[in-house]
């Protein structure tokens, strides 16, 4: 059975099957991003980021409320993160690129959580230094995207726990075993670190309020797989006198195979930011497309961009509106063949990787400037 026919699974640890985003909005109880809300965002940002325009960010909780507070003169903080279990793939970059846009447009401070603790607890095979090493490596990818060091703080969980712990235990006291079991599907065999961990991922949502001594709204941009954490965090917020954090959710960048999201556990269909341009090119040339069995058939009947992973990359990351529109037309009309499309994407991916890797190298000199230190933020 192909991945497209499998039952949809979306949890913080597994995303599989054909993703039905409307169903997720219903099941998770989030709100779709409406044209009215986009108009309201545009009033503040001037232009809409392509990720909003293309509905890559498609769902939210309390985004209207965040804008209302902002319009009343109250600034918000941004919060996002990474579970450092390996190299970053270009799917991870999608919410981070968007977060940078929000930081720039709303002049917002960002807390970025590196959950080396979560990944140590989750992966049986990991020793503690493994996710700690990846936390540093992944931070370089974040810094390479151009975040403002004055307004960005990276929290390394295992290094910053002294500061986080006081909030974590206050949060944990309001999360019951039965709630986290129901929300995250924990089993009797789940280690107790994992049971406590949701309290730790909740902490940065309240950190600015705690450090400032008054409530500060918080907006979390991330793919929708992280939503279970925000449900339990939002439940606890009023019990501790904090605002509930707002969310804005994005879709998943698919892998280069047939169906399914880009996932580090499938390296052959993921483009990692540290892949050499040659390795990445090979992966793109082997990608699943919406093409026909023969060139003759494709010229006659056209191909299907909606199931094509190459088209998805162009759509999520690499092409502007005009290019996407032209590509879609030419693909459906049978005017362009898959080999040609792969070639175009290969060139763009290679260029992106070369530039990103240069910035990643430079980020090594600036890592310390980004580290969370409660005294200086
Ligand atoms: P992690 O490391 O699984 O994912 C990091 C971020 O990337 C998003 N993401 C994707 N986005 C688009 N396409 C994909 N294929 C794709 N795969 C992953 C995730 O939604 C996430 O935004 N527990 C978290 C770490 C964390 C966190 C946070 C994430 C701690 N605090 C606050 C977001 C917001 C984790 O393991 O993320």
PDB file of N, CA and C in Angstrom, residues 144 256 299 366:
ATOM      1  N   UNK A 144      22.538  30.924  10.796  1.00  0.00           N
ATOM      2  CA  UNK A 144      22.835  31.189   9.376  1.00  0.00           C
ATOM      3  C   UNK A 144      21.659  31.844   8.649  1.00  0.00           C
ATOM      4  N   UNK A 256      11.363  13.578  -0.591  1.00  0.00           N
ATOM      5  CA  UNK A 256      11.523  13.465  -2.051  1.00  0.00           C
ATOM      6  C   UNK A 256      10.975  12.141  -2.582  1.00  0.00           C
ATOM      7  N   UNK A 299       3.696  14.261 -22.955  1.00  0.00           N
ATOM      8  CA  UNK A 299       3.473  15.374 -23.894  1.00  0.00           C
ATOM      9  C   UNK A 299       1.989  15.458 -24.244  1.00  0.00           C
ATOM     10  N   UNK A 366      29.708  33.353  16.075  1.00  0.00           N
ATOM     11  CA  UNK A 366      28.675  34.152  16.739  1.00  0.00           C
ATOM     12  C   UNK A 366      27.790  33.352  17.674  1.00  0.00           C
TER      13      UNK A 366
END
